[in-house]
């Protein structure tokens, strides 16, 4: 099986609002696809269609070669889903939650119990195993929810915004868990609003906006689309900026951007560290005192900004709310 | 989907709901304390007024079957409220992404509410025994009475399952069902003899299935004193059959409706 997930022309409309407008996706086995976009872009809708929770108005999809629309029950045997809202029962203990999920995967009583204990141990939830999950922290609940998706060891896992709302510590914990999973050969489709997250976890990134794919490729390919490196610096006094502009403009491959308020100067360059040392030499000659200087490659934030004309801030209020049925 | 899976899956879901009875304080109170409170309040507040010569003893005997019926019917609202709650949280998405029988979510819920009602009946029965209620028939008849109450409540819980899937929040389920169930359980022979009701209400009460299930339980518990005049309305002359007919009707209509609504409400 070379394609774990394949979708063609997915369409979904909610009361006149187009949620998915012809989405094609393929995820090779054993790889991670990061689905990136602001709230309401259609990420959750794609996950709900592929995990059999939602019927699209058009298009087709297969998971592990099984048709999602005509054989949903068989697809469910091959997938694990961990949602945006930790779908664990808050009055059940961690152990009871996982045991219940095992039985509903029809693993049988003995295997369900053993698997629950095993997962609690590997997700560092052993100490909390017999406490109702409403006493868990947000990060613990997310880990338990992810553990729930892994009970039957499915070959394909859908993770819908696995780290939204977690603190930085919880986020890096979660990343580690996901990376371990992928190292074991699981295929993962991950949605996220965090560009950094897609950069760290995904082999391939699909950028989606208004239900349409607007870019796709590896993180590096996407960054290259936006352009090469930029030289960024901050001067001690805004009055120095004209002198900086005069000294450095010849080094750039495009026009510089000057931000007087932040006393910042930015110019796209090519040539790597040599350009940086040449720039420093010129600034020294011009007698400009610097507070900060650096050469940086574009981040996925720059990618998103370039592609959509707006920043990829979590909680973009312009977009329809995906959860509210829009 | 094989039949054994449907039942096994429903049992797993029911077990989850039953665990909650002991962990959720509201449910525990609803299940154990309020039945005790109802028996005591009705016995001693109304008992003295209604049955002045007997000091309330005869009324307490009359009352128990009525209060059993009312309480198990109210118990069915748990079905609706709990399902509305599940719908609001993410847990139904989890269930729906698993290879379980889709119908097990609703079936499991209604199963666990039968268990809940059994607990309620045991608690109330014991309280009843304390205040002087006795089973004056055979144990077998009494069990048949309890069975009939449970069947009727089970049928009602499918109506509530449908409502729980239809409305947006557990609070709405509680309020909406209160408005319907309260009059239904009071305009009946549950707390007062039918002869005391004004004529139009009396006719309604005679054909109200809550009256028939109460009448059936009273008969089967042996709580109808000798010399009580025979009821004139057909439903009360054949309360067991009439109760079972309504239960079957409710199940035939609302099991498919609730399942259809489940599919609609969860696949948004």
XYZ file of C-alpha atoms in Angstrom:
594
model
C 0.000 0.000 0.000
C 1.762 3.172 -1.068
C -1.027 5.679 -0.404
C -2.491 5.401 3.093
C -4.974 8.200 2.436
C -6.265 9.371 -0.919
C -9.040 11.901 -1.455
C -10.313 13.406 -4.686
C -12.483 16.448 -5.214
C -14.005 16.633 -1.728
C -16.928 19.041 -1.600
C -18.938 20.107 1.422
C -21.461 22.879 1.809
C -23.105 24.003 5.052
C -26.204 26.129 4.564
C -24.760 27.909 1.574
C -21.274 28.286 3.054
C -18.679 26.313 1.137
C -16.541 24.396 3.621
C -14.650 22.217 1.151
C -14.262 23.298 -2.429
C -12.658 20.390 -4.292
C -9.886 19.108 -2.050
C -7.440 16.493 -3.379
C -5.076 14.851 -0.918
C -2.714 11.919 -0.863
C -0.693 10.751 2.101
C 1.933 8.070 1.427
C 2.119 5.276 4.029
C 4.311 5.985 6.991
C 4.453 9.744 6.439
C 2.970 12.758 8.213
C 0.807 15.222 6.345
C 0.329 18.573 8.043
C -2.903 20.336 7.160
C -2.308 23.967 7.873
C -4.746 26.845 7.896
C -6.621 29.344 10.039
C -9.881 28.575 11.903
C -12.679 27.820 9.509
C -10.368 26.981 6.619
C -11.877 23.476 6.376
C -9.252 21.437 8.219
C -11.654 19.842 10.693
C -14.156 19.165 7.919
C -11.515 17.202 5.988
C -10.677 15.138 9.071
C -14.373 14.455 9.738
C -14.914 13.298 6.172
C -11.853 11.033 6.121
C -12.672 9.537 9.530
C -16.246 8.686 8.358
C -17.973 11.143 10.713
C -19.260 13.330 7.915
C -20.490 12.573 4.394
C -19.179 14.986 1.798
C -21.522 16.416 -0.836
C -19.112 15.325 -3.533
C -15.804 13.615 -4.182
C -14.382 10.329 -2.980
C -11.834 9.126 -0.466
C -9.996 5.977 0.503
C -8.165 5.111 3.681
C -5.801 2.128 3.454
C -7.473 1.342 0.138
C -10.961 1.159 1.669
C -13.661 3.461 0.358
C -14.742 5.891 3.080
C -18.242 6.425 1.717
C -19.271 2.891 0.859
C -17.459 0.928 3.605
C -17.236 3.248 6.634
C -17.325 0.419 9.179
C -14.189 -1.151 7.685
C -12.439 2.211 7.574
C -13.151 2.683 11.296
C -11.268 -0.520 12.057
C -8.162 0.965 10.445
C -8.119 4.465 11.917
C -7.666 6.272 15.201
C -9.054 9.759 15.765
C -7.975 12.259 18.345
C -10.002 15.426 18.210
C -9.739 19.059 18.960
C -11.846 18.674 22.088
C -10.384 15.848 24.096
C -13.045 13.187 23.611
C -12.583 11.323 26.850
C -15.304 10.748 29.404
C -14.575 13.054 32.298
C -16.211 10.882 34.941
C -14.408 7.725 33.921
C -10.831 7.121 34.996
C -8.060 7.082 32.432
C -7.977 3.318 32.634
C -11.745 2.945 32.259
C -11.726 5.215 29.217
C -9.083 3.202 27.389
C -10.565 -0.135 28.439
C -13.947 0.981 27.077
C -12.423 2.021 23.759
C -10.599 -1.327 23.470
C -13.843 -3.210 23.956
C -15.583 -1.068 21.368
C -12.785 -1.942 18.929
C -13.754 -5.552 19.809
C -10.330 -6.433 21.172
C -11.902 -8.573 23.877
C -11.777 -8.042 27.632
C -8.275 -9.340 28.296
C -6.538 -7.497 25.476
C -8.478 -4.297 26.202
C -7.338 -4.311 29.821
C -3.722 -5.084 28.949
C -3.624 -2.478 26.199
C -5.104 0.178 28.527
C -2.377 -0.396 31.128
C 0.310 -0.462 28.444
C -0.768 2.844 26.916
C -1.163 4.550 30.294
C 2.415 3.582 31.056
C 3.844 4.777 27.761
C 1.956 8.089 27.982
C 3.198 8.715 31.544
C -0.322 8.527 32.973
C 0.229 5.546 35.265
C -0.064 7.562 38.455
C -3.332 9.085 37.318
C -4.700 5.895 35.789
C -7.374 5.339 38.406
C -8.491 8.936 38.836
C -11.495 10.346 36.965
C -10.158 12.337 34.031
C -11.865 15.535 35.109
C -9.014 15.849 37.631
C -6.457 15.746 34.784
C -4.615 18.756 33.400
C -5.295 19.802 29.810
C -2.090 18.155 28.652
C -2.886 14.882 30.420
C -6.339 14.793 28.829
C -4.867 15.326 25.389
C -2.375 12.541 25.959
C -5.165 10.241 27.096
C -7.231 11.219 24.075
C -4.322 10.401 21.786
C -3.802 7.129 23.642
C -7.480 6.400 22.900
C -6.755 6.767 19.194
C -3.940 4.208 19.479
C -5.767 1.471 21.393
C -6.203 -0.783 18.377
C -2.817 0.113 16.893
C -4.406 1.478 13.734
C -2.174 2.121 10.708
C -3.670 5.589 10.179
C -4.148 8.296 12.813
C -6.021 11.569 12.449
C -4.988 14.292 14.861
C -7.180 17.362 14.793
C -5.258 20.231 16.363
C -3.568 18.012 18.931
C -1.870 20.876 20.772
C -4.387 23.735 20.552
C -4.781 25.219 24.017
C -1.764 23.469 25.528
C 1.029 25.321 27.281
C 4.512 25.180 25.690
C 5.578 22.291 27.904
C 2.457 20.297 27.019
C 3.020 21.068 23.362
C 6.592 19.791 23.224
C 5.517 16.700 25.202
C 2.842 16.048 22.620
C 5.299 16.521 19.760
C 7.585 13.918 21.271
C 4.726 11.452 21.550
C 3.715 12.027 17.928
C 7.296 11.671 16.724
C 7.640 8.342 18.513
C 4.448 7.205 16.853
C 5.652 8.151 13.399
C 8.974 6.429 14.004
C 6.924 3.252 14.452
C 5.559 3.534 10.912
C 2.112 5.020 11.546
C 0.642 7.316 8.909
C -0.534 10.575 10.437
C -2.778 13.320 9.138
C -2.409 16.278 11.433
C -4.227 19.588 11.390
C -2.762 22.608 13.055
C -2.909 26.356 13.240
C 0.690 26.440 14.386
C 3.179 26.803 11.593
C 5.986 25.751 13.855
C 4.157 22.517 14.617
C 3.760 21.601 10.954
C 7.405 22.479 10.419
C 8.531 20.151 13.214
C 6.215 17.203 12.586
C 5.130 17.060 8.970
C 6.912 15.502 6.008
C 4.591 17.307 3.662
C 2.424 20.361 4.305
C -0.843 21.305 2.672
C -1.932 24.887 3.210
C -5.682 25.294 3.081
C -7.856 28.368 3.132
C -11.585 28.807 2.444
C -11.916 25.098 1.712
C -9.291 25.118 -1.006
C -5.685 23.995 -1.141
C -3.584 27.055 -1.774
C -0.121 25.534 -1.540
C 1.589 22.265 -0.854
C 5.043 20.836 -0.491
C 7.702 20.267 2.130
C 8.364 23.065 4.603
C 11.528 23.942 2.664
C 9.741 24.024 -0.672
C 7.086 26.326 0.725
C 9.677 28.625 2.187
C 11.510 28.741 -1.119
C 8.286 29.818 -2.815
C 8.319 32.935 -0.700
C 11.906 33.702 -1.405
C 15.344 33.250 0.090
C 16.935 34.699 3.168
C 16.481 38.109 4.643
C 18.872 40.262 6.504
C 17.174 41.862 9.468
C 18.585 44.432 11.801
C 17.577 46.857 14.503
C 19.466 50.102 15.043
C 19.918 51.971 18.310
C 18.419 55.194 16.920
C 15.831 55.572 14.139
C 17.822 58.537 12.789
C 20.434 56.036 11.596
C 18.024 54.233 9.266
C 18.664 56.386 6.141
C 22.369 55.670 6.493
C 21.652 51.943 6.781
C 19.458 52.074 3.695
C 22.167 53.795 1.738
C 24.825 51.321 2.822
C 22.908 48.077 2.384
C 20.469 48.550 -0.509
C 23.114 47.547 -3.063
C 23.486 44.161 -1.306
C 19.802 43.232 -1.643
C 18.053 41.248 -4.327
C 14.882 43.311 -3.783
C 13.833 46.576 -2.202
C 14.300 46.892 1.579
C 11.525 47.443 4.114
C 12.093 50.073 6.769
C 10.090 50.224 9.985
C 10.912 53.429 11.810
C 8.737 52.679 14.811
C 10.634 49.487 15.568
C 13.898 50.980 14.266
C 14.081 47.931 12.012
C 15.460 47.345 8.537
C 14.796 44.257 6.435
C 16.176 43.324 3.044
C 15.950 40.127 0.973
C 19.422 38.880 0.117
C 21.148 35.876 -1.373
C 24.631 34.599 -0.631
C 24.390 33.493 2.983
C 26.953 34.394 5.642
C 29.208 36.257 3.194
C 26.482 38.845 2.721
C 26.122 39.188 6.454
C 29.828 39.899 7.006
C 29.898 42.310 4.045
C 26.868 44.101 5.534
C 28.513 44.361 8.929
C 31.671 45.768 7.378
C 29.671 48.428 5.498
C 27.708 49.391 8.575
C 30.908 49.662 10.567
C 32.336 51.990 7.916
C 29.158 54.069 8.043
C 29.436 54.247 11.840
C 26.031 52.708 12.582
C 25.501 51.242 16.054
C 23.376 48.065 15.956
C 21.157 46.559 18.623
C 20.491 43.343 16.776
C 21.317 41.797 13.442
C 20.620 38.454 11.845
C 20.188 36.493 8.697
C 16.999 34.494 8.703
C 15.174 32.113 6.449
C 11.454 32.705 5.961
C 9.197 31.014 8.496
C 5.931 29.391 7.598
C 4.323 32.559 8.941
C 5.906 34.403 6.054
C 4.640 31.673 3.742
C 1.111 32.053 4.976
C 1.233 35.799 4.796
C 2.558 35.676 1.253
C -0.036 33.136 0.137
C -3.149 34.588 1.722
C -2.288 38.191 2.312
C -3.006 37.816 6.021
C -1.233 36.397 9.004
C -2.068 32.887 10.182
C -3.149 33.944 13.630
C -4.974 31.314 15.633
C -8.523 32.511 16.198
C -8.995 34.310 12.875
C -12.425 35.885 13.359
C -13.173 36.510 9.676
C -13.592 32.849 8.922
C -16.762 30.854 9.641
C -16.605 28.731 12.751
C -15.985 25.109 11.833
C -17.479 23.629 14.949
C -20.664 25.636 15.005
C -21.961 23.820 11.973
C -20.655 26.371 9.548
C -23.017 -6.043 12.064
C -23.502 -9.246 13.954
C -26.181 -9.232 16.616
C -23.817 -10.224 19.473
C -21.706 -7.128 18.740
C -24.746 -4.891 18.962
C -25.534 -6.225 22.417
C -21.932 -6.378 23.635
C -21.300 -2.812 22.466
C -24.495 -1.573 24.109
C -23.398 -3.291 27.333
C -20.029 -1.488 27.202
C -21.778 1.866 26.748
C -24.267 1.015 29.509
C -21.417 0.143 31.863
C -19.882 3.559 31.233
C -23.183 5.249 32.130
C -23.619 3.148 35.258
C -20.132 4.057 36.497
C -21.266 7.651 36.237
C -24.196 7.126 38.606
C -21.793 6.756 41.499
C -19.379 9.515 40.342
C -21.808 12.307 39.450
C -23.320 13.728 42.644
C -26.455 15.007 40.872
C -27.269 11.589 39.490
C -26.652 9.882 42.805
C -29.006 12.253 44.593
C -31.562 11.923 41.842
C -31.329 8.159 42.039
C -31.343 7.595 45.779
C -32.368 10.607 47.833
C -35.231 12.062 45.857
C -37.228 8.781 45.769
C -36.965 8.554 49.562
C -38.002 12.169 49.861
C -41.014 11.679 47.596
C -42.307 8.673 49.508
C -41.954 10.439 52.851
C -43.387 13.764 51.709
C -46.437 12.321 50.029
C -47.076 9.808 52.800
C -47.031 12.289 55.625
C -48.015 15.607 54.024
C -50.959 14.378 51.928
C -51.645 11.157 53.777
C -53.196 12.808 56.830
C -55.409 15.126 54.790
C -56.722 12.529 52.360
C -57.248 9.647 54.733
C -58.285 11.183 58.031
C -59.753 8.160 59.824
C -56.904 5.810 58.960
C -54.198 8.284 59.963
C -52.795 7.906 56.438
C -52.068 4.176 56.454
C -54.518 3.326 53.663
C -53.330 6.279 51.594
C -49.721 5.194 51.924
C -50.706 1.811 50.568
C -52.534 3.519 47.659
C -49.722 5.956 47.067
C -46.739 3.643 46.599
C -47.619 2.293 43.138
C -48.410 5.824 41.960
C -45.161 7.239 43.192
C -43.248 4.307 41.687
C -44.813 5.100 38.330
C -44.108 8.792 38.553
C -40.504 8.316 39.597
C -39.544 5.769 36.932
C -41.126 7.976 34.279
C -39.148 10.973 35.511
C -36.104 8.703 35.552
C -36.417 8.470 31.773
C -35.540 12.148 31.469
C -32.019 11.124 32.499
C -31.780 9.398 29.107
C -32.518 12.576 27.214
C -30.419 14.901 29.339
C -27.415 12.565 29.337
C -27.534 12.106 25.561
C -27.802 15.851 25.004
C -24.771 16.227 27.274
C -22.810 13.598 25.305
C -23.709 15.331 22.080
C -22.337 18.604 23.420
C -19.040 17.027 24.471
C -16.770 15.264 22.013
C -17.435 11.733 23.210
C -19.981 10.871 20.502
C -17.390 11.681 17.837
C -15.097 9.226 19.546
C -17.794 6.550 19.565
C -18.627 7.199 15.941
C -15.014 6.816 14.852
C -14.881 3.325 16.410
C -15.942 0.118 14.633
C -18.784 -0.364 17.145
C -22.446 -0.836 16.303
C -23.776 2.715 15.783
C -27.045 1.880 17.533
C -25.160 0.874 20.691
C -24.896 4.483 21.870
C -28.659 4.859 22.260
C -29.346 1.264 23.241
C -26.606 1.378 25.869
C -28.038 4.587 27.252
C -31.541 3.174 27.568
C -30.160 -0.054 29.104
C -28.333 1.860 31.803
C -31.466 3.792 32.597
C -33.242 0.523 33.296
C -30.486 -0.241 35.805
C -30.949 3.222 37.242
C -34.684 2.617 37.595
C -34.098 -0.730 39.311
C -31.962 1.051 41.920
C -34.662 3.691 42.300
C -37.376 1.068 42.771
C -35.361 -0.827 45.376
C -34.703 2.364 47.348
C -38.346 3.405 47.145
C -39.624 -0.065 47.942
C -37.519 -0.186 51.112
C -38.682 3.283 52.112
C -42.243 2.164 51.412
C -41.832 -0.852 53.668
C -40.609 1.447 56.429
C -43.696 3.657 56.213
C -46.033 0.672 56.259
C -46.551 -0.368 52.619
C -46.833 -4.132 52.145
C -47.000 -6.485 49.187
C -50.295 -8.338 49.709
C -50.068 -10.559 46.653
C -47.453 -13.151 45.761
C -43.822 -12.225 45.130
C -44.290 -13.361 41.566
C -47.156 -10.932 41.020
C -45.163 -8.166 42.646
C -42.220 -8.852 40.345
C -44.574 -8.723 37.373
C -45.715 -5.309 38.622
C -42.128 -4.097 38.858
C -41.421 -5.535 35.401
C -44.363 -3.684 33.923
C -43.177 -0.406 35.454
C -39.701 -0.983 33.995
C -41.030 -1.835 30.528
C -43.172 1.286 30.464
C -40.296 3.473 31.671
C -38.003 1.870 29.069
C -40.430 2.819 26.314
C -40.613 6.397 27.642
C -36.810 6.592 27.711
C -36.775 6.146 23.911
C -39.040 9.201 23.599
C -36.540 11.047 25.759
C -33.630 9.722 23.670
C -35.267 11.255 20.613
C -35.799 14.558 22.437
C -32.213 14.493 23.715
C -30.938 14.200 20.143
C -33.290 16.916 18.920
C -32.752 19.782 21.357
C -29.556 21.737 21.847
C -28.800 21.281 25.551
C -29.447 19.078 28.589
C -31.202 21.978 30.340
C -33.741 22.186 27.547
C -34.415 18.454 27.840
C -35.085 18.811 31.536
C -37.377 21.804 31.164
C -39.232 20.476 28.137
C -39.833 17.071 29.656
C -40.938 18.610 32.933
C -43.701 20.511 31.170
C -45.025 17.305 29.597
C -44.344 14.721 32.254
C -45.518 16.646 35.261
C -49.155 17.012 34.118
C -49.126 13.530 32.629
C -48.179 11.933 35.937
C -50.540 14.129 37.980
C -53.659 13.950 35.807
C -53.877 10.263 36.591
C -54.739 7.932 39.432
C -51.185 8.204 40.790
C -51.914 10.341 43.865
C -55.688 10.648 44.100
C -58.615 8.365 43.240
C -60.011 9.188 39.786
C -63.523 9.811 41.150
C -62.290 13.027 42.760
C -61.300 14.607 39.405
C -63.634 16.883 37.386
C -65.274 15.015 34.483
C -63.068 16.053 31.517
C -59.895 15.438 33.484
C -61.309 12.139 34.681
C -61.805 10.915 31.107
C -58.288 11.987 30.193
C -56.930 10.264 33.270
C -58.785 7.037 32.507
C -57.114 6.797 29.103
C -53.758 8.095 30.317
C -51.265 5.188 30.212
C -49.725 6.494 33.430
C -53.021 5.554 35.124
C -53.016 2.089 33.612
C -49.453 1.315 34.638
C -50.250 2.554 38.150
C -53.468 0.545 38.254
C -51.612 -2.570 37.052
C -48.897 -2.173 39.678
C -51.489 -1.635 42.410
C -53.323 -4.784 41.401
C -50.155 -6.829 41.134
C -48.873 -5.603 44.513
C -52.267 -6.456 46.026
C -52.745 -2.853 47.130
C -56.383 -2.485 46.098
C -58.515 -3.031 49.197
C -61.420 -5.496 48.897
C -64.725 -3.778 48.220
C -63.200 -1.117 45.944
C -65.633 -0.631 43.026
C -64.473 -1.996 39.640
C -63.181 0.716 37.302
C -65.572 1.550 34.464
C -63.084 2.541 31.740
C -61.673 -0.218 29.517
C -57.979 0.790 29.997
C -58.333 0.420 33.760
C -60.183 -2.873 33.469
C -57.283 -4.267 31.413
C -54.377 -2.201 32.722
C -51.608 -4.698 31.873
C -52.648 -5.077 28.237
C -53.262 -1.353 27.833
C -49.848 -0.504 29.327
C -48.079 -2.996 27.078
C -49.894 -1.643 24.025
C -48.694 1.890 24.748
C -45.172 0.659 25.473
C -45.073 -1.213 22.158
C -46.407 1.835 20.328
C -43.796 4.117 21.892
C -40.999 1.700 21.005
C -42.214 1.189 17.433
C -42.361 4.919 16.809
C -39.480 6.287 18.831
C -36.702 3.691 18.435
C -36.446 4.416 14.690
C -37.036 8.146 15.212
C -34.324 8.416 17.868
C -31.838 6.464 15.760
C -32.569 8.592 12.699
C -32.181 11.770 14.728
C -28.914 10.419 16.162
C -27.527 10.066 12.644
C -28.648 13.565 11.695
C -27.467 15.296 14.864
C -24.058 13.643 14.992
C -23.055 13.998 11.356
C -22.833 17.767 11.273
